[in-house]
PDB file of C-alpha atoms and ligand atoms in Angstrom:
ATOM      1  CA  MET A   1      -8.314  -2.929  26.937  1.00 87.00           C
ATOM      2  CA  SER A   2      -9.561  -3.097  23.372  1.00 90.00           C
ATOM      3  CA  ALA A   3      -8.013  -5.312  20.706  1.00 94.00           C
ATOM      4  CA  PRO A   4      -4.989  -3.908  18.838  1.00 95.00           C
ATOM      5  CA  GLN A   5      -5.523  -2.004  15.614  1.00 96.00           C
ATOM      6  CA  LYS A   6      -5.501  -4.059  12.401  1.00 97.00           C
ATOM      7  CA  PRO A   7      -3.370  -5.281  10.746  1.00 97.00           C
ATOM      8  CA  VAL A   8      -1.807  -7.046  13.723  1.00 98.00           C
ATOM      9  CA  LEU A   9       1.740  -8.268  13.162  1.00 98.00           C
ATOM     10  CA  ALA A  10       2.618 -10.562  16.025  1.00 98.00           C
ATOM     11  CA  GLY A  11       5.746 -12.545  16.821  1.00 98.00           C
ATOM     12  CA  ASN A  12       5.611 -15.606  19.074  1.00 98.00           C
ATOM     13  CA  TRP A  13       9.130 -16.471  20.162  1.00 98.00           C
ATOM     14  CA  LYS A  14       8.080 -19.662  21.953  1.00 98.00           C
ATOM     15  CA  MET A  15      10.963 -20.971  24.131  1.00 98.00           C
ATOM     16  CA  LYS A  16      13.594 -19.031  22.165  1.00 98.00           C
ATOM     17  CA  HIS A  17      15.532 -15.796  22.758  1.00 98.00           C
ATOM     18  CA  GLY A  18      16.659 -15.459  26.371  1.00 98.00           C
ATOM     19  CA  PRO A  19      17.143 -11.973  27.871  1.00 98.00           C
ATOM     20  CA  SER A  20      20.477 -11.168  26.139  1.00 98.00           C
ATOM     21  CA  GLU A  21      19.196 -12.407  22.786  1.00 98.00           C
ATOM     22  CA  ALA A  22      15.971 -10.411  23.255  1.00 98.00           C
ATOM     23  CA  ALA A  23      17.983  -7.209  23.775  1.00 98.00           C
ATOM     24  CA  ARG A  24      20.064  -7.947  20.664  1.00 98.00           C
ATOM     25  CA  PHE A  25      16.928  -8.692  18.657  1.00 98.00           C
ATOM     26  CA  PHE A  26      15.289  -5.367  19.486  1.00 98.00           C
ATOM     27  CA  ALA A  27      18.476  -3.386  18.814  1.00 98.00           C
ATOM     28  CA  GLY A  28      18.325  -4.804  15.285  1.00 98.00           C
ATOM     29  CA  PHE A  29      14.566  -4.791  14.756  1.00 98.00           C
ATOM     30  CA  LEU A  30      13.822  -1.262  15.982  1.00 98.00           C
ATOM     31  CA  ALA A  31      16.469   0.156  13.658  1.00 98.00           C
ATOM     32  CA  LEU A  32      14.728  -1.552  10.730  1.00 98.00           C
ATOM     33  CA  HIS A  33      11.144  -0.819  11.797  1.00 98.00           C
ATOM     34  CA  PRO A  34      10.373   2.872  12.430  1.00 96.00           C
ATOM     35  CA  PRO A  35       7.071   3.695  14.210  1.00 96.00           C
ATOM     36  CA  ARG A  36       4.055   3.587  11.892  1.00 94.00           C
ATOM     37  CA  GLU A  37       0.655   5.261  11.913  1.00 92.00           C
ATOM     38  CA  THR A  38      -1.427   2.167  11.248  1.00 92.00           C
ATOM     39  CA  GLY A  39      -1.498  -1.387  12.468  1.00 95.00           C
ATOM     40  CA  SER A  40       0.074  -2.959  15.540  1.00 97.00           C
ATOM     41  CA  VAL A  41       3.269  -4.857  16.214  1.00 98.00           C
ATOM     42  CA  VAL A  42       3.273  -7.258  19.158  1.00 98.00           C
ATOM     43  CA  PHE A  43       5.873  -9.667  20.518  1.00 98.00           C
ATOM     44  CA  PHE A  44       5.348 -12.608  22.808  1.00 98.00           C
ATOM     45  CA  PRO A  45       8.763 -13.289  24.352  1.00 98.00           C
ATOM     46  CA  PRO A  46       9.343 -16.065  26.896  1.00 98.00           C
ATOM     47  CA  ALA A  47       8.329 -14.855  30.386  1.00 98.00           C
ATOM     48  CA  ILE A  48      11.961 -14.828  31.528  1.00 98.00           C
ATOM     49  CA  SER A  49      12.874 -12.402  28.718  1.00 98.00           C
ATOM     50  CA  PHE A  50       9.899 -10.114  29.252  1.00 98.00           C
ATOM     51  CA  ALA A  51      11.732  -7.530  31.401  1.00 98.00           C
ATOM     52  CA  ALA A  52      14.646  -7.377  28.953  1.00 98.00           C
ATOM     53  CA  ALA A  53      12.194  -6.875  26.080  1.00 98.00           C
ATOM     54  CA  ARG A  54      10.372  -4.147  27.964  1.00 98.00           C
ATOM     55  CA  GLU A  55      13.634  -2.379  28.726  1.00 98.00           C
ATOM     56  CA  ALA A  56      14.682  -2.587  25.064  1.00 98.00           C
ATOM     57  CA  LEU A  57      11.343  -1.063  24.029  1.00 98.00           C
ATOM     58  CA  GLN A  58      11.624   2.066  26.197  1.00 97.00           C
ATOM     59  CA  GLY A  59      10.652   4.961  23.957  1.00 95.00           C
ATOM     60  CA  ARG A  60       8.828   2.709  21.457  1.00 97.00           C
ATOM     61  CA  PRO A  61       5.235   2.513  22.703  1.00 96.00           C
ATOM     62  CA  ASP A  62       4.197   1.489  19.174  1.00 96.00           C
ATOM     63  CA  VAL A  63       5.585  -2.000  19.828  1.00 98.00           C
ATOM     64  CA  ARG A  64       3.566  -3.924  22.381  1.00 98.00           C
ATOM     65  CA  LEU A  65       4.347  -6.984  24.443  1.00 98.00           C
ATOM     66  CA  GLY A  66       2.374 -10.004  25.475  1.00 98.00           C
ATOM     67  CA  VAL A  67       2.975 -13.266  27.297  1.00 98.00           C
ATOM     68  CA  GLN A  68       2.615 -16.744  25.839  1.00 98.00           C
ATOM     69  CA  ASN A  69       0.518 -18.294  28.594  1.00 98.00           C
ATOM     70  CA  VAL A  70      -1.007 -17.589  31.996  1.00 98.00           C
ATOM     71  CA  HIS A  71      -2.651 -19.600  34.751  1.00 98.00           C
ATOM     72  CA  TRP A  72      -6.369 -19.016  35.287  1.00 98.00           C
ATOM     73  CA  GLU A  73      -5.948 -18.184  38.986  1.00 98.00           C
ATOM     74  CA  ALA A  74      -4.736 -14.742  40.028  1.00 98.00           C
ATOM     75  CA  GLY A  75      -2.180 -16.194  42.413  1.00 98.00           C
ATOM     76  CA  GLY A  76      -1.429 -19.205  44.582  1.00 98.00           C
ATOM     77  CA  ALA A  77       0.673 -22.316  44.995  1.00 98.00           C
ATOM     78  CA  PHE A  78       1.194 -23.080  41.278  1.00 98.00           C
ATOM     79  CA  THR A  79       4.930 -23.581  40.856  1.00 98.00           C
ATOM     80  CA  GLY A  80       6.175 -22.558  37.444  1.00 96.00           C
ATOM     81  CA  GLU A  81       3.120 -20.540  36.471  1.00 98.00           C
ATOM     82  CA  THR A  82       2.431 -16.822  36.056  1.00 97.00           C
ATOM     83  CA  SER A  83      -0.937 -15.122  36.379  1.00 98.00           C
ATOM     84  CA  ALA A  84      -2.766 -12.581  34.246  1.00 98.00           C
ATOM     85  CA  PRO A  85      -2.580  -9.799  36.896  1.00 98.00           C
ATOM     86  CA  MET A  86       1.185 -10.423  37.122  1.00 98.00           C
ATOM     87  CA  ALA A  87       1.473 -10.178  33.338  1.00 98.00           C
ATOM     88  CA  ALA A  88      -0.437  -6.880  33.457  1.00 98.00           C
ATOM     89  CA  ASP A  89       1.826  -5.599  36.234  1.00 98.00           C
ATOM     90  CA  ALA A  90       4.897  -6.520  34.152  1.00 98.00           C
ATOM     91  CA  GLY A  91       3.581  -4.431  31.246  1.00 98.00           C
ATOM     92  CA  ALA A  92       1.925  -7.031  29.015  1.00 98.00           C
ATOM     93  CA  ALA A  93      -0.994  -5.929  26.877  1.00 98.00           C
ATOM     94  CA  LEU A  94      -1.929  -9.299  25.380  1.00 98.00           C
ATOM     95  CA  VAL A  95      -1.848 -12.989  26.272  1.00 98.00           C
ATOM     96  CA  LEU A  96      -1.784 -16.000  23.958  1.00 98.00           C
ATOM     97  CA  VAL A  97      -4.364 -18.572  25.016  1.00 98.00           C
ATOM     98  CA  GLY A  98      -4.659 -22.102  23.702  1.00 98.00           C
ATOM     99  CA  HIS A  99      -1.688 -22.061  21.348  1.00 98.00           C
ATOM    100  CA  SER A 100      -1.532 -25.444  19.658  1.00 97.00           C
ATOM    101  CA  GLU A 101       1.638 -26.327  21.553  1.00 97.00           C
ATOM    102  CA  ARG A 102      -0.207 -25.678  24.814  1.00 98.00           C
ATOM    103  CA  ARG A 103      -3.082 -27.851  23.614  1.00 98.00           C
ATOM    104  CA  TRP A 104      -1.143 -30.703  22.004  1.00 96.00           C
ATOM    105  CA  VAL A 105       2.173 -30.769  23.896  1.00 97.00           C
ATOM    106  CA  PHE A 106       0.904 -29.790  27.353  1.00 97.00           C
ATOM    107  CA  GLY A 107      -2.599 -31.195  27.147  1.00 98.00           C
ATOM    108  CA  GLU A 108      -4.439 -27.932  27.748  1.00 98.00           C
ATOM    109  CA  THR A 109      -8.182 -28.481  27.540  1.00 98.00           C
ATOM    110  CA  VAL A 110     -10.903 -26.313  26.057  1.00 98.00           C
ATOM    111  CA  ALA A 111     -12.268 -25.755  29.578  1.00 98.00           C
ATOM    112  CA  GLU A 112      -8.856 -24.439  30.649  1.00 98.00           C
ATOM    113  CA  THR A 113      -8.697 -22.071  27.685  1.00 98.00           C
ATOM    114  CA  VAL A 114     -12.113 -20.722  28.702  1.00 98.00           C
ATOM    115  CA  ASP A 115     -10.890 -20.103  32.259  1.00 98.00           C
ATOM    116  CA  LYS A 116      -7.718 -18.471  30.948  1.00 98.00           C
ATOM    117  CA  VAL A 117      -9.616 -16.143  28.601  1.00 98.00           C
ATOM    118  CA  ARG A 118     -11.814 -15.095  31.549  1.00 98.00           C
ATOM    119  CA  ALA A 119      -8.725 -14.478  33.711  1.00 98.00           C
ATOM    120  CA  VAL A 120      -7.037 -12.439  30.976  1.00 98.00           C
ATOM    121  CA  LEU A 121     -10.120 -10.247  30.499  1.00 98.00           C
ATOM    122  CA  ARG A 122     -10.499  -9.800  34.279  1.00 98.00           C
ATOM    123  CA  ALA A 123      -6.921  -8.501  34.359  1.00 98.00           C
ATOM    124  CA  GLY A 124      -7.790  -5.954  31.663  1.00 98.00           C
ATOM    125  CA  LEU A 125      -5.667  -7.634  28.987  1.00 98.00           C
ATOM    126  CA  VAL A 126      -6.420  -8.862  25.484  1.00 98.00           C
ATOM    127  CA  PRO A 127      -6.608 -12.629  24.973  1.00 98.00           C
ATOM    128  CA  VAL A 128      -5.378 -13.956  21.622  1.00 98.00           C
ATOM    129  CA  LEU A 129      -7.307 -17.214  21.363  1.00 98.00           C
ATOM    130  CA  CYS A 130      -5.509 -19.670  19.088  1.00 98.00           C
ATOM    131  CA  VAL A 131      -7.596 -22.268  17.272  1.00 98.00           C
ATOM    132  CA  GLY A 132      -6.762 -24.743  14.547  1.00 98.00           C
ATOM    133  CA  GLU A 133      -7.186 -28.282  13.304  1.00 97.00           C
ATOM    134  CA  ARG A 134      -4.643 -31.085  12.883  1.00 96.00           C
ATOM    135  CA  LEU A 135      -3.910 -32.591   9.473  1.00 95.00           C
ATOM    136  CA  ASP A 136      -5.898 -35.779  10.135  1.00 95.00           C
ATOM    137  CA  GLU A 137      -8.880 -33.667  11.155  1.00 96.00           C
ATOM    138  CA  ARG A 138      -8.640 -31.565   7.974  1.00 95.00           C
ATOM    139  CA  ARG A 139      -8.349 -34.692   5.822  1.00 94.00           C
ATOM    140  CA  ALA A 140     -11.403 -36.118   7.531  1.00 97.00           C
ATOM    141  CA  GLY A 141     -13.344 -32.966   6.581  1.00 97.00           C
ATOM    142  CA  ARG A 142     -13.608 -31.919  10.232  1.00 98.00           C
ATOM    143  CA  ALA A 143     -11.557 -28.702  10.189  1.00 98.00           C
ATOM    144  CA  GLU A 144     -14.517 -26.377  10.786  1.00 98.00           C
ATOM    145  CA  ALA A 145     -16.039 -28.642  13.431  1.00 98.00           C
ATOM    146  CA  VAL A 146     -12.735 -28.752  15.344  1.00 98.00           C
ATOM    147  CA  VAL A 147     -12.285 -24.987  15.182  1.00 98.00           C
ATOM    148  CA  ALA A 148     -15.900 -24.466  16.262  1.00 98.00           C
ATOM    149  CA  ALA A 149     -15.399 -26.775  19.248  1.00 98.00           C
ATOM    150  CA  GLN A 150     -12.402 -24.703  20.360  1.00 98.00           C
ATOM    151  CA  LEU A 151     -14.060 -21.353  19.682  1.00 98.00           C
ATOM    152  CA  GLN A 152     -17.687 -21.722  20.769  1.00 98.00           C
ATOM    153  CA  PRO A 153     -17.178 -22.334  24.523  1.00 98.00           C
ATOM    154  CA  VAL A 154     -15.018 -19.208  24.680  1.00 98.00           C
ATOM    155  CA  LEU A 155     -17.619 -17.115  22.851  1.00 98.00           C
ATOM    156  CA  GLU A 156     -20.271 -18.371  25.257  1.00 98.00           C
ATOM    157  CA  ALA A 157     -18.084 -17.266  28.191  1.00 98.00           C
ATOM    158  CA  VAL A 158     -17.259 -13.808  26.832  1.00 98.00           C
ATOM    159  CA  PRO A 159     -20.187 -11.348  27.015  1.00 98.00           C
ATOM    160  CA  LEU A 160     -20.860  -8.862  24.236  1.00 98.00           C
ATOM    161  CA  ALA A 161     -19.495  -6.013  26.392  1.00 97.00           C
ATOM    162  CA  ALA A 162     -16.043  -7.658  26.448  1.00 98.00           C
ATOM    163  CA  ALA A 163     -16.014  -9.016  22.890  1.00 98.00           C
ATOM    164  CA  ARG A 164     -14.095  -6.090  21.426  1.00 97.00           C
ATOM    165  CA  SER A 165     -11.147  -7.103  23.600  1.00 98.00           C
ATOM    166  CA  LEU A 166     -10.855 -10.437  21.803  1.00 98.00           C
ATOM    167  CA  VAL A 167      -8.375 -11.491  19.130  1.00 98.00           C
ATOM    168  CA  VAL A 168      -8.615 -14.874  17.394  1.00 98.00           C
ATOM    169  CA  ALA A 169      -5.668 -16.548  15.668  1.00 98.00           C
ATOM    170  CA  TYR A 170      -6.375 -19.333  13.188  1.00 98.00           C
ATOM    171  CA  GLU A 171      -3.327 -21.570  13.238  1.00 98.00           C
ATOM    172  CA  PRO A 172      -3.733 -24.902  11.478  1.00 97.00           C
ATOM    173  CA  VAL A 173      -1.540 -27.331  13.439  1.00 96.00           C
ATOM    174  CA  TRP A 174      -0.191 -28.866  10.216  1.00 95.00           C
ATOM    175  CA  ALA A 175       1.214 -25.475   9.167  1.00 95.00           C
ATOM    176  CA  ILE A 176       2.993 -24.596  12.418  1.00 93.00           C
ATOM    177  CA  GLY A 177       6.757 -24.913  12.207  1.00 91.00           C
ATOM    178  CA  THR A 178       6.465 -27.210   9.194  1.00 92.00           C
ATOM    179  CA  GLY A 179       7.165 -24.803   6.336  1.00 90.00           C
ATOM    180  CA  VAL A 180       3.790 -25.827   4.881  1.00 91.00           C
ATOM    181  CA  VAL A 181       1.664 -22.706   4.746  1.00 91.00           C
ATOM    182  CA  ALA A 182      -2.103 -22.654   4.237  1.00 93.00           C
ATOM    183  CA  THR A 183      -3.049 -21.235   0.853  1.00 95.00           C
ATOM    184  CA  PRO A 184      -4.594 -17.770   1.074  1.00 95.00           C
ATOM    185  CA  ASP A 185      -7.837 -19.429  -0.114  1.00 94.00           C
ATOM    186  CA  ASP A 186      -7.827 -21.990   2.713  1.00 94.00           C
ATOM    187  CA  ALA A 187      -6.931 -19.350   5.276  1.00 96.00           C
ATOM    188  CA  GLY A 188      -9.596 -17.014   3.879  1.00 97.00           C
ATOM    189  CA  ALA A 189     -12.256 -19.738   4.009  1.00 97.00           C
ATOM    190  CA  MET A 190     -11.541 -20.556   7.653  1.00 98.00           C
ATOM    191  CA  HIS A 191     -11.402 -16.868   8.550  1.00 98.00           C
ATOM    192  CA  ARG A 192     -14.877 -16.449   7.038  1.00 98.00           C
ATOM    193  CA  PHE A 193     -16.079 -19.396   9.086  1.00 98.00           C
ATOM    194  CA  VAL A 194     -14.616 -17.938  12.313  1.00 98.00           C
ATOM    195  CA  ARG A 195     -16.145 -14.548  11.461  1.00 98.00           C
ATOM    196  CA  SER A 196     -19.543 -16.183  10.970  1.00 98.00           C
ATOM    197  CA  ARG A 197     -19.331 -17.656  14.488  1.00 98.00           C
ATOM    198  CA  LEU A 198     -18.357 -14.259  15.877  1.00 98.00           C
ATOM    199  CA  GLU A 199     -21.305 -12.701  14.028  1.00 98.00           C
ATOM    200  CA  ALA A 200     -23.692 -15.270  15.444  1.00 98.00           C
ATOM    201  CA  ALA A 201     -22.387 -14.566  18.959  1.00 98.00           C
ATOM    202  CA  TYR A 202     -22.041 -10.777  18.884  1.00 98.00           C
ATOM    203  CA  GLY A 203     -23.609  -9.353  15.710  1.00 98.00           C
ATOM    204  CA  GLY A 204     -21.941  -8.085  12.576  1.00 98.00           C
ATOM    205  CA  GLU A 205     -20.463  -4.809  13.782  1.00 98.00           C
ATOM    206  CA  THR A 206     -18.670  -6.279  16.773  1.00 98.00           C
ATOM    207  CA  ALA A 207     -17.577  -9.347  14.793  1.00 98.00           C
ATOM    208  CA  ALA A 208     -16.019  -7.109  12.149  1.00 98.00           C
ATOM    209  CA  ALA A 209     -13.990  -5.312  14.830  1.00 97.00           C
ATOM    210  CA  ILE A 210     -12.415  -8.515  16.214  1.00 98.00           C
ATOM    211  CA  PRO A 211      -9.047  -9.172  14.519  1.00 98.00           C
ATOM    212  CA  ILE A 212      -8.630 -12.688  13.113  1.00 98.00           C
ATOM    213  CA  LEU A 213      -4.960 -13.515  12.526  1.00 98.00           C
ATOM    214  CA  TYR A 214      -3.453 -16.314  10.475  1.00 97.00           C
ATOM    215  CA  GLY A 215      -0.499 -18.287  11.828  1.00 97.00           C
ATOM    216  CA  GLY A 216       1.577 -21.187  10.526  1.00 97.00           C
ATOM    217  CA  SER A 217       4.808 -20.879   8.542  1.00 96.00           C
ATOM    218  CA  VAL A 218       4.365 -17.193   7.753  1.00 97.00           C
ATOM    219  CA  LYS A 219       7.607 -15.965   6.161  1.00 97.00           C
ATOM    220  CA  PRO A 220       8.769 -12.736   4.497  1.00 97.00           C
ATOM    221  CA  ASP A 221       8.048 -14.231   1.075  1.00 97.00           C
ATOM    222  CA  ASN A 222       4.435 -15.303   1.739  1.00 97.00           C
ATOM    223  CA  ALA A 223       3.299 -12.610   4.225  1.00 97.00           C
ATOM    224  CA  ARG A 224       1.962 -10.138   1.681  1.00 97.00           C
ATOM    225  CA  GLU A 225      -0.187 -12.715  -0.093  1.00 97.00           C
ATOM    226  CA  LEU A 226      -1.721 -13.840   3.206  1.00 97.00           C
ATOM    227  CA  LEU A 227      -2.171 -10.335   4.576  1.00 97.00           C
ATOM    228  CA  THR A 228      -3.992  -9.136   1.472  1.00 95.00           C
ATOM    229  CA  GLU A 229      -6.469 -12.040   1.602  1.00 96.00           C
ATOM    230  CA  PRO A 230      -9.853 -10.530   2.609  1.00 95.00           C
ATOM    231  CA  GLY A 231     -10.673 -11.310   6.232  1.00 95.00           C
ATOM    232  CA  VAL A 232      -7.065 -11.932   7.270  1.00 97.00           C
ATOM    233  CA  ASP A 233      -6.457  -9.139   9.785  1.00 98.00           C
ATOM    234  CA  GLY A 234      -2.878  -9.973  10.657  1.00 98.00           C
ATOM    235  CA  VAL A 235      -0.373 -12.738  11.219  1.00 98.00           C
ATOM    236  CA  LEU A 236       1.019 -14.646  14.194  1.00 98.00           C
ATOM    237  CA  VAL A 237       4.569 -15.591  13.314  1.00 98.00           C
ATOM    238  CA  GLY A 238       6.776 -18.137  15.073  1.00 98.00           C
ATOM    239  CA  GLY A 239      10.107 -19.047  13.477  1.00 97.00           C
ATOM    240  CA  ALA A 240      10.331 -16.009  11.184  1.00 98.00           C
ATOM    241  CA  SER A 241       9.799 -13.608  14.116  1.00 98.00           C
ATOM    242  CA  LEU A 242      13.166 -14.574  15.622  1.00 98.00           C
ATOM    243  CA  ASP A 243      15.176 -12.763  12.982  1.00 98.00           C
ATOM    244  CA  PRO A 244      15.075  -8.928  13.110  1.00 98.00           C
ATOM    245  CA  ALA A 245      15.382  -8.447   9.348  1.00 98.00           C
ATOM    246  CA  GLY A 246      12.891 -11.217   8.571  1.00 98.00           C
ATOM    247  CA  PHE A 247      10.235  -9.898  10.911  1.00 98.00           C
ATOM    248  CA  ALA A 248      10.818  -6.296   9.794  1.00 98.00           C
ATOM    249  CA  ALA A 249      10.232  -7.519   6.229  1.00 98.00           C
ATOM    250  CA  ILE A 250       6.951  -9.164   7.292  1.00 98.00           C
ATOM    251  CA  CYS A 251       5.865  -5.903   8.983  1.00 97.00           C
ATOM    252  CA  ALA A 252       6.762  -4.016   5.799  1.00 96.00           C
ATOM    253  CA  ALA A 253       4.547  -6.348   3.742  1.00 94.00           C
ATOM    254  CA  VAL A 254       1.464  -4.286   4.631  1.00 90.00           C
TER     255      VAL A 254
HETATM  256  P1  PGA B   1       5.603 -20.823  12.789  1.00 64.45           P
HETATM  257  O1  PGA B   1       4.779 -20.796  14.187  1.00 64.45           O
HETATM  258  O2  PGA B   1       5.479 -19.454  12.182  1.00 64.45           O
HETATM  259  O3  PGA B   1       7.010 -21.140  13.188  1.00 64.45           O
HETATM  260  O4  PGA B   1       4.969 -21.866  11.948  1.00 64.45           O
HETATM  261  C1  PGA B   1       3.569 -20.094  14.308  1.00 64.45           C
HETATM  262  C2  PGA B   1       3.036 -20.192  15.713  1.00 64.45           C
HETATM  263  O5  PGA B   1       3.184 -21.245  16.351  1.00 64.45           O
HETATM  264  O6  PGA B   1       2.448 -19.222  16.249  1.00 64.45           O
END
């Protein structure tokens, strides 16, 4: 499956909105967000709400669904986990990999993110690889080095033929859920850096086709400024994607 069309407007619900709340959300959101010709809207509900979300989206193929995490194996004795083929079977198109909460709260390693990206691609889905530095790393002038260390092993594992299925999300850890948003300049600079790594791995044409999203305290009142920054191909929104009117306003910002 190839990466979604830019601009990509993605909502990550994290561990919020159970099945009933998911149905209520879409009743509100779909009324406010008619189908559009350009761009893509994607939601990452919790796995337990996925079926309710899919049901609510009957008749709206313009809104796609993804899952927030998968295991790298296709199946087995891994209590509590879901696999990429199962996500595909359930109707997911995309999978978040290496979200900062997976890395920093659950201790997910770079090697695991590489295995997960491989598993997602094998299942025919689009991995959204999340990368981003912590505040101490930025202050120490190591932001690019940290992002490169998260990105490079994945690029080495993904061959050119599969590269157009990739999405990258730059999410500085210090901006996630904090209300502190990166300036468009800072976001733009890191997006250029990520693009340069993609160019080195795959060449300019393929690198230009890979969407690079910004995430971290995106809200209706700052979305337009971020989305019009050159090189920012979309947004990955946590808190502000939980409210139908708020997320519809973010989608309307482009
Ligand atoms: P936030 O989360 O928008 O609530 O900062 C973003 C994310 O974690 O993807």
